[in-house]
Amino acid sequence: GLGHRRLSIVDLGTGHQPMTNEDGTIWLAFNGEIYNHRELRAMLTARGHRYHSSSDSETILHLYEEFGSAGVEQLRGMFAYALWDSTKRQLVVARDRLGIKPLYYALNDDGTFYFASEIKALLEARAVKPELNHNVLADYAANRYTSGDETLFRGVKRLLPGHTLVWREGKIRIERYWDLSFTKPQEQLSEKEYVRRFGELFRECVESHLMADVPLGMFLSGGIDSSAIAAVMSQMVK
């Protein structure tokens, strides 16, 4: 089963979840925002996919229909989602590149799979017992967080950023679809050109985050970063 508690931001009227594709064979539960969904929508519509909403959520469904689990590679945004493919009898779970949106899971000995945005949901579902995971105490003491896929709760794991998980017939397969590259670009630019390109990327990034059908707000810390965002945002929001 898929359960969802929605925070409506885009397409308040028809973007309800769990959401299904055209023939009801694929179902989606999705947390986050897809910033390039309009560009992807144009491409998918041209390939014959029919939309029944204006929600960014629906694009994930059609991407999966077209490209399978590899469709996640085309998404730009912050997200954690699960797709139930009733034809293949498999669940496909994915998390955004930097892990902005959380996703926790537990796999029991009998192959039963649980997942949620918060660990307390797994505890409430009695997927695991609320027991301390002693294996990660040293990691937590040193870093103030657990750096791998294990959590402070025994039996509860997190799907790492930039990874997909496929559950089928009681077994899971995890694959990484993205990793940060530190390769130095061969192209050498002037300082002026770097400043210009950064400005373009910064404005584009701020504009993409203004995607909403509800009023927008801005949290100011007083630092240069939030002040710069507010300055650019003020030119775009009327």
PDB file of C-alpha atoms in Angstrom:
ATOM      1  CA  GLY A   1       0.000   0.000   0.000  1.00  0.00           C
ATOM      2  CA  LEU A   2       0.972   3.631  -0.539  1.00  0.00           C
ATOM      3  CA  GLY A   3      -0.021   6.325   1.946  1.00  0.00           C
ATOM      4  CA  HIS A   4       0.518  10.040   1.394  1.00  0.00           C
ATOM      5  CA  ARG A   5       0.021  13.258   3.347  1.00  0.00           C
ATOM      6  CA  ARG A   6       0.293  16.072   0.824  1.00  0.00           C
ATOM      7  CA  LEU A   7       1.576  19.612   1.193  1.00  0.00           C
ATOM      8  CA  SER A   8      -0.070  21.229  -1.836  1.00  0.00           C
ATOM      9  CA  ILE A   9       2.175  23.716  -3.631  1.00  0.00           C
ATOM     10  CA  VAL A  10       1.688  23.042  -7.363  1.00  0.00           C
ATOM     11  CA  ASP A  11      -1.674  22.130  -8.942  1.00  0.00           C
ATOM     12  CA  LEU A  12      -3.774  22.311  -5.809  1.00  0.00           C
ATOM     13  CA  GLY A  13      -6.890  20.880  -7.449  1.00  0.00           C
ATOM     14  CA  THR A  14      -5.785  17.809  -9.420  1.00  0.00           C
ATOM     15  CA  GLY A  15      -2.321  16.967  -8.075  1.00  0.00           C
ATOM     16  CA  HIS A  16      -3.521  14.585  -5.363  1.00  0.00           C
ATOM     17  CA  GLN A  17      -1.520  11.497  -4.432  1.00  0.00           C
ATOM     18  CA  PRO A  18      -1.035   8.593  -4.667  1.00  0.00           C
ATOM     19  CA  MET A  19      -1.155   9.420  -8.386  1.00  0.00           C
ATOM     20  CA  THR A  20      -1.523   6.974 -11.257  1.00  0.00           C
ATOM     21  CA  ASN A  21      -0.618   6.864 -14.947  1.00  0.00           C
ATOM     22  CA  GLU A  22      -3.103   6.670 -17.844  1.00  0.00           C
ATOM     23  CA  ASP A  23      -4.033   2.990 -17.494  1.00  0.00           C
ATOM     24  CA  GLY A  24      -3.680   2.633 -13.722  1.00  0.00           C
ATOM     25  CA  THR A  25      -0.706   0.247 -13.861  1.00  0.00           C
ATOM     26  CA  ILE A  26       1.796   2.557 -12.129  1.00  0.00           C
ATOM     27  CA  TRP A  27       1.253   4.478  -8.883  1.00  0.00           C
ATOM     28  CA  LEU A  28       3.328   7.261  -7.353  1.00  0.00           C
ATOM     29  CA  ALA A  29       3.940   8.684  -3.885  1.00  0.00           C
ATOM     30  CA  PHE A  30       6.230  11.726  -4.155  1.00  0.00           C
ATOM     31  CA  ASN A  31       7.674  14.293  -1.777  1.00  0.00           C
ATOM     32  CA  GLY A  32       9.413  17.346  -3.231  1.00  0.00           C
ATOM     33  CA  GLU A  33       9.457  19.587  -6.291  1.00  0.00           C
ATOM     34  CA  ILE A  34      10.624  18.968  -9.875  1.00  0.00           C
ATOM     35  CA  TYR A  35      11.907  22.277 -11.232  1.00  0.00           C
ATOM     36  CA  ASN A  36      12.267  21.210 -14.871  1.00  0.00           C
ATOM     37  CA  HIS A  37       8.906  19.461 -15.141  1.00  0.00           C
ATOM     38  CA  ARG A  38       7.592  21.843 -17.802  1.00  0.00           C
ATOM     39  CA  GLU A  39      10.494  21.087 -20.151  1.00  0.00           C
ATOM     40  CA  LEU A  40      10.138  17.356 -19.491  1.00  0.00           C
ATOM     41  CA  ARG A  41       6.380  17.592 -19.999  1.00  0.00           C
ATOM     42  CA  ALA A  42       6.842  19.038 -23.496  1.00  0.00           C
ATOM     43  CA  MET A  43       9.219  16.203 -24.410  1.00  0.00           C
ATOM     44  CA  LEU A  44       6.971  13.487 -22.987  1.00  0.00           C
ATOM     45  CA  THR A  45       3.824  14.914 -24.595  1.00  0.00           C
ATOM     46  CA  ALA A  46       5.610  14.875 -27.943  1.00  0.00           C
ATOM     47  CA  ARG A  47       6.300  11.173 -27.341  1.00  0.00           C
ATOM     48  CA  GLY A  48       2.602  10.479 -26.911  1.00  0.00           C
ATOM     49  CA  HIS A  49       2.068  10.653 -23.152  1.00  0.00           C
ATOM     50  CA  ARG A  50      -1.238  12.153 -21.960  1.00  0.00           C
ATOM     51  CA  TYR A  51      -1.366  14.329 -18.846  1.00  0.00           C
ATOM     52  CA  HIS A  52      -4.487  14.630 -16.697  1.00  0.00           C
ATOM     53  CA  SER A  53      -3.058  17.297 -14.372  1.00  0.00           C
ATOM     54  CA  SER A  54      -0.621  20.208 -14.370  1.00  0.00           C
ATOM     55  CA  SER A  55       1.308  18.774 -11.414  1.00  0.00           C
ATOM     56  CA  ASP A  56       5.057  18.201 -11.479  1.00  0.00           C
ATOM     57  CA  SER A  57       4.358  14.844  -9.828  1.00  0.00           C
ATOM     58  CA  GLU A  58       2.809  13.378 -12.981  1.00  0.00           C
ATOM     59  CA  THR A  59       6.022  13.918 -14.954  1.00  0.00           C
ATOM     60  CA  ILE A  60       7.744  11.295 -12.786  1.00  0.00           C
ATOM     61  CA  LEU A  61       5.131   8.724 -13.815  1.00  0.00           C
ATOM     62  CA  HIS A  62       5.553   9.366 -17.531  1.00  0.00           C
ATOM     63  CA  LEU A  63       9.342   9.447 -17.266  1.00  0.00           C
ATOM     64  CA  TYR A  64       9.206   5.982 -15.719  1.00  0.00           C
ATOM     65  CA  GLU A  65       6.904   4.762 -18.496  1.00  0.00           C
ATOM     66  CA  GLU A  66       9.355   6.052 -21.094  1.00  0.00           C
ATOM     67  CA  PHE A  67      12.759   5.343 -19.549  1.00  0.00           C
ATOM     68  CA  GLY A  68      12.154   2.990 -16.611  1.00  0.00           C
ATOM     69  CA  SER A  69      14.035   3.596 -13.367  1.00  0.00           C
ATOM     70  CA  ALA A  70      16.712   5.533 -15.351  1.00  0.00           C
ATOM     71  CA  GLY A  71      14.216   8.370 -15.794  1.00  0.00           C
ATOM     72  CA  VAL A  72      15.365   9.799 -12.459  1.00  0.00           C
ATOM     73  CA  GLU A  73      18.566  10.964 -14.148  1.00  0.00           C
ATOM     74  CA  GLN A  74      16.603  13.639 -16.042  1.00  0.00           C
ATOM     75  CA  LEU A  75      14.988  15.170 -12.976  1.00  0.00           C
ATOM     76  CA  ARG A  76      16.132  18.497 -11.606  1.00  0.00           C
ATOM     77  CA  GLY A  77      14.791  19.175  -8.164  1.00  0.00           C
ATOM     78  CA  MET A  78      14.528  17.973  -4.582  1.00  0.00           C
ATOM     79  CA  PHE A  79      12.639  14.733  -4.213  1.00  0.00           C
ATOM     80  CA  ALA A  80      12.071  11.349  -2.678  1.00  0.00           C
ATOM     81  CA  TYR A  81       9.529   9.120  -4.375  1.00  0.00           C
ATOM     82  CA  ALA A  82       8.229   5.581  -4.714  1.00  0.00           C
ATOM     83  CA  LEU A  83       6.698   4.061  -7.858  1.00  0.00           C
ATOM     84  CA  TRP A  84       4.661   0.858  -7.700  1.00  0.00           C
ATOM     85  CA  ASP A  85       4.757  -0.957 -11.057  1.00  0.00           C
ATOM     86  CA  SER A  86       1.858  -3.426 -10.897  1.00  0.00           C
ATOM     87  CA  THR A  87       2.837  -5.065 -14.196  1.00  0.00           C
ATOM     88  CA  LYS A  88       6.355  -5.963 -13.051  1.00  0.00           C
ATOM     89  CA  ARG A  89       5.256  -6.282  -9.384  1.00  0.00           C
ATOM     90  CA  GLN A  90       8.097  -4.065  -8.244  1.00  0.00           C
ATOM     91  CA  LEU A  91       8.580  -0.899  -6.210  1.00  0.00           C
ATOM     92  CA  VAL A  92      11.091   1.705  -7.433  1.00  0.00           C
ATOM     93  CA  VAL A  93      12.309   4.193  -4.807  1.00  0.00           C
ATOM     94  CA  ALA A  94      14.582   7.154  -5.556  1.00  0.00           C
ATOM     95  CA  ARG A  95      16.159  10.092  -3.753  1.00  0.00           C
ATOM     96  CA  ASP A  96      17.503  13.369  -5.145  1.00  0.00           C
ATOM     97  CA  ARG A  97      21.178  13.927  -5.893  1.00  0.00           C
ATOM     98  CA  LEU A  98      22.077  15.770  -2.677  1.00  0.00           C
ATOM     99  CA  GLY A  99      19.585  14.118  -0.346  1.00  0.00           C
ATOM    100  CA  ILE A 100      17.525  17.234   0.333  1.00  0.00           C
ATOM    101  CA  LYS A 101      14.414  15.136   0.870  1.00  0.00           C
ATOM    102  CA  PRO A 102      14.673  12.256   3.372  1.00  0.00           C
ATOM    103  CA  LEU A 103      13.743   8.625   2.780  1.00  0.00           C
ATOM    104  CA  TYR A 104      14.044   5.824   5.342  1.00  0.00           C
ATOM    105  CA  TYR A 105      13.287   2.132   4.929  1.00  0.00           C
ATOM    106  CA  ALA A 106      13.278  -1.231   6.664  1.00  0.00           C
ATOM    107  CA  LEU A 107      13.415  -4.706   5.133  1.00  0.00           C
ATOM    108  CA  ASN A 108      12.164  -7.490   7.377  1.00  0.00           C
ATOM    109  CA  ASP A 109      13.366 -11.083   7.337  1.00  0.00           C
ATOM    110  CA  ASP A 110      10.237 -12.185   5.476  1.00  0.00           C
ATOM    111  CA  GLY A 111      10.929  -9.702   2.667  1.00  0.00           C
ATOM    112  CA  THR A 112       8.353  -7.135   3.759  1.00  0.00           C
ATOM    113  CA  PHE A 113       9.507  -3.636   2.798  1.00  0.00           C
ATOM    114  CA  TYR A 114       8.557  -0.427   4.608  1.00  0.00           C
ATOM    115  CA  PHE A 115       9.525   3.129   3.654  1.00  0.00           C
ATOM    116  CA  ALA A 116       8.692   6.626   4.891  1.00  0.00           C
ATOM    117  CA  SER A 117       9.866  10.218   4.993  1.00  0.00           C
ATOM    118  CA  GLU A 118      10.355   9.980   8.762  1.00  0.00           C
ATOM    119  CA  ILE A 119      11.587   7.211  11.040  1.00  0.00           C
ATOM    120  CA  LYS A 120       8.669   7.680  13.435  1.00  0.00           C
ATOM    121  CA  ALA A 121       6.305   6.453  10.697  1.00  0.00           C
ATOM    122  CA  LEU A 122       8.242   3.170  10.521  1.00  0.00           C
ATOM    123  CA  LEU A 123       8.039   2.828  14.291  1.00  0.00           C
ATOM    124  CA  GLU A 124       4.314   3.562  14.265  1.00  0.00           C
ATOM    125  CA  ALA A 125       3.821   0.882  11.579  1.00  0.00           C
ATOM    126  CA  ARG A 126       5.815  -1.513  13.786  1.00  0.00           C
ATOM    127  CA  ALA A 127       8.206  -2.218  10.948  1.00  0.00           C
ATOM    128  CA  VAL A 128      11.005  -2.337  13.542  1.00  0.00           C
ATOM    129  CA  LYS A 129      11.382  -2.156  17.284  1.00  0.00           C
ATOM    130  CA  PRO A 130      12.679   1.167  18.677  1.00  0.00           C
ATOM    131  CA  GLU A 131      16.134  -0.169  19.556  1.00  0.00           C
ATOM    132  CA  LEU A 132      19.445   1.679  19.584  1.00  0.00           C
ATOM    133  CA  ASN A 133      21.901   0.837  16.811  1.00  0.00           C
ATOM    134  CA  HIS A 134      25.194   0.575  18.714  1.00  0.00           C
ATOM    135  CA  ASN A 135      27.169   0.125  15.477  1.00  0.00           C
ATOM    136  CA  VAL A 136      26.908   3.822  14.602  1.00  0.00           C
ATOM    137  CA  LEU A 137      27.466   5.413  18.026  1.00  0.00           C
ATOM    138  CA  ALA A 138      31.143   6.154  17.336  1.00  0.00           C
ATOM    139  CA  ASP A 139      30.249   7.704  13.970  1.00  0.00           C
ATOM    140  CA  TYR A 140      27.548   9.819  15.589  1.00  0.00           C
ATOM    141  CA  ALA A 141      29.820  10.935  18.440  1.00  0.00           C
ATOM    142  CA  ALA A 142      32.513  12.039  16.010  1.00  0.00           C
ATOM    143  CA  ASN A 143      30.339  13.698  13.347  1.00  0.00           C
ATOM    144  CA  ARG A 144      27.055  14.499  15.134  1.00  0.00           C
ATOM    145  CA  TYR A 145      25.271  12.377  12.499  1.00  0.00           C
ATOM    146  CA  THR A 146      25.535   8.944  10.896  1.00  0.00           C
ATOM    147  CA  SER A 147      27.468   9.259   7.653  1.00  0.00           C
ATOM    148  CA  GLY A 148      26.405   6.049   5.920  1.00  0.00           C
ATOM    149  CA  ASP A 149      23.089   4.373   5.218  1.00  0.00           C
ATOM    150  CA  GLU A 150      22.562   3.208   8.821  1.00  0.00           C
ATOM    151  CA  THR A 151      20.645   5.252  11.383  1.00  0.00           C
ATOM    152  CA  LEU A 152      20.516   5.360  15.176  1.00  0.00           C
ATOM    153  CA  PHE A 153      17.619   2.895  15.040  1.00  0.00           C
ATOM    154  CA  ARG A 154      18.518  -0.746  14.524  1.00  0.00           C
ATOM    155  CA  GLY A 155      16.998  -2.077  11.320  1.00  0.00           C
ATOM    156  CA  VAL A 156      16.236   1.353   9.865  1.00  0.00           C
ATOM    157  CA  LYS A 157      18.316   2.557   6.939  1.00  0.00           C
ATOM    158  CA  ARG A 158      18.301   5.669   4.805  1.00  0.00           C
ATOM    159  CA  LEU A 159      18.455   5.604   1.031  1.00  0.00           C
ATOM    160  CA  LEU A 160      21.620   7.535   0.238  1.00  0.00           C
ATOM    161  CA  PRO A 161      21.504  10.637  -1.989  1.00  0.00           C
ATOM    162  CA  GLY A 162      21.737   9.974  -5.720  1.00  0.00           C
ATOM    163  CA  HIS A 163      20.569   6.367  -5.365  1.00  0.00           C
ATOM    164  CA  THR A 164      17.632   4.257  -6.483  1.00  0.00           C
ATOM    165  CA  LEU A 165      16.247   1.158  -4.770  1.00  0.00           C
ATOM    166  CA  VAL A 166      14.173  -1.543  -6.439  1.00  0.00           C
ATOM    167  CA  TRP A 167      12.143  -3.994  -4.315  1.00  0.00           C
ATOM    168  CA  ARG A 168      10.884  -7.141  -5.999  1.00  0.00           C
ATOM    169  CA  GLU A 169       9.822 -10.516  -4.600  1.00  0.00           C
ATOM    170  CA  GLY A 170      11.103  -9.644  -1.127  1.00  0.00           C
ATOM    171  CA  LYS A 171      14.581  -8.556  -2.225  1.00  0.00           C
ATOM    172  CA  ILE A 172      16.096  -5.136  -2.837  1.00  0.00           C
ATOM    173  CA  ARG A 173      18.669  -3.852  -5.313  1.00  0.00           C
ATOM    174  CA  ILE A 174      20.330  -0.464  -4.746  1.00  0.00           C
ATOM    175  CA  GLU A 175      22.164   1.464  -7.462  1.00  0.00           C
ATOM    176  CA  ARG A 176      23.818   4.880  -7.600  1.00  0.00           C
ATOM    177  CA  TYR A 177      22.652   7.031 -10.508  1.00  0.00           C
ATOM    178  CA  TRP A 178      24.707  10.175  -9.748  1.00  0.00           C
ATOM    179  CA  ASP A 179      27.857  11.285  -7.959  1.00  0.00           C
ATOM    180  CA  LEU A 180      29.574  14.633  -7.622  1.00  0.00           C
ATOM    181  CA  SER A 181      32.508  15.092  -9.984  1.00  0.00           C
ATOM    182  CA  PHE A 182      35.566  17.032  -8.827  1.00  0.00           C
ATOM    183  CA  THR A 183      37.269  16.885 -12.229  1.00  0.00           C
ATOM    184  CA  LYS A 184      38.802  20.248 -13.063  1.00  0.00           C
ATOM    185  CA  PRO A 185      37.314  21.652 -16.290  1.00  0.00           C
ATOM    186  CA  GLN A 186      39.778  22.148 -19.107  1.00  0.00           C
ATOM    187  CA  GLU A 187      38.109  25.367 -20.179  1.00  0.00           C
ATOM    188  CA  GLN A 188      39.909  28.397 -18.730  1.00  0.00           C
ATOM    189  CA  LEU A 189      37.833  31.556 -18.419  1.00  0.00           C
ATOM    190  CA  SER A 190      38.513  35.077 -17.289  1.00  0.00           C
ATOM    191  CA  GLU A 191      37.347  36.242 -13.877  1.00  0.00           C
ATOM    192  CA  LYS A 192      34.784  38.482 -15.567  1.00  0.00           C
ATOM    193  CA  GLU A 193      33.340  35.550 -17.492  1.00  0.00           C
ATOM    194  CA  TYR A 194      33.123  33.394 -14.342  1.00  0.00           C
ATOM    195  CA  VAL A 195      31.228  36.198 -12.595  1.00  0.00           C
ATOM    196  CA  ARG A 196      28.851  36.541 -15.546  1.00  0.00           C
ATOM    197  CA  ARG A 197      28.150  32.803 -15.712  1.00  0.00           C
ATOM    198  CA  PHE A 198      27.623  32.577 -11.966  1.00  0.00           C
ATOM    199  CA  GLY A 199      25.130  35.437 -12.161  1.00  0.00           C
ATOM    200  CA  GLU A 200      23.164  33.666 -14.888  1.00  0.00           C
ATOM    201  CA  LEU A 201      23.114  30.364 -12.984  1.00  0.00           C
ATOM    202  CA  PHE A 202      22.166  32.105  -9.749  1.00  0.00           C
ATOM    203  CA  ARG A 203      19.207  33.906 -11.321  1.00  0.00           C
ATOM    204  CA  GLU A 204      18.088  30.736 -13.077  1.00  0.00           C
ATOM    205  CA  CYS A 205      18.258  28.779  -9.821  1.00  0.00           C
ATOM    206  CA  VAL A 206      16.256  31.357  -7.858  1.00  0.00           C
ATOM    207  CA  GLU A 207      13.623  31.579 -10.599  1.00  0.00           C
ATOM    208  CA  SER A 208      13.189  27.795 -10.725  1.00  0.00           C
ATOM    209  CA  HIS A 209      12.503  27.706  -6.973  1.00  0.00           C
ATOM    210  CA  LEU A 210       9.634  30.179  -7.322  1.00  0.00           C
ATOM    211  CA  MET A 211       7.425  27.483  -8.886  1.00  0.00           C
ATOM    212  CA  ALA A 212       4.243  27.567  -6.772  1.00  0.00           C
ATOM    213  CA  ASP A 213       0.487  28.059  -6.928  1.00  0.00           C
ATOM    214  CA  VAL A 214       0.469  29.446  -3.392  1.00  0.00           C
ATOM    215  CA  PRO A 215       1.979  32.641  -1.894  1.00  0.00           C
ATOM    216  CA  LEU A 216       5.763  32.632  -1.509  1.00  0.00           C
ATOM    217  CA  GLY A 217       7.889  33.797   1.397  1.00  0.00           C
ATOM    218  CA  MET A 218      11.558  34.301   2.143  1.00  0.00           C
ATOM    219  CA  PHE A 219      13.548  33.518   5.290  1.00  0.00           C
ATOM    220  CA  LEU A 220      16.310  36.058   5.930  1.00  0.00           C
ATOM    221  CA  SER A 221      19.303  35.249   8.117  1.00  0.00           C
ATOM    222  CA  GLY A 222      20.993  38.583   7.484  1.00  0.00           C
ATOM    223  CA  GLY A 223      23.873  36.956   5.612  1.00  0.00           C
ATOM    224  CA  ILE A 224      25.010  37.671   2.075  1.00  0.00           C
ATOM    225  CA  ASP A 225      23.505  34.467   0.669  1.00  0.00           C
ATOM    226  CA  SER A 226      19.891  34.952   1.777  1.00  0.00           C
ATOM    227  CA  SER A 227      20.131  38.689   1.074  1.00  0.00           C
ATOM    228  CA  ALA A 228      21.284  37.970  -2.488  1.00  0.00           C
ATOM    229  CA  ILE A 229      18.417  35.514  -2.988  1.00  0.00           C
ATOM    230  CA  ALA A 230      15.913  38.070  -1.681  1.00  0.00           C
ATOM    231  CA  ALA A 231      17.323  40.772  -3.965  1.00  0.00           C
ATOM    232  CA  VAL A 232      16.993  38.599  -7.081  1.00  0.00           C
ATOM    233  CA  MET A 233      13.630  37.248  -5.962  1.00  0.00           C
ATOM    234  CA  SER A 234      12.232  40.758  -5.538  1.00  0.00           C
ATOM    235  CA  GLN A 235      12.822  41.371  -9.255  1.00  0.00           C
ATOM    236  CA  MET A 236      10.842  38.267 -10.213  1.00  0.00           C
ATOM    237  CA  VAL A 237       7.889  38.266  -7.793  1.00  0.00           C
ATOM    238  CA  LYS A 238       5.334  40.997  -8.280  1.00  0.00           C
TER     239      LYS A 238
END
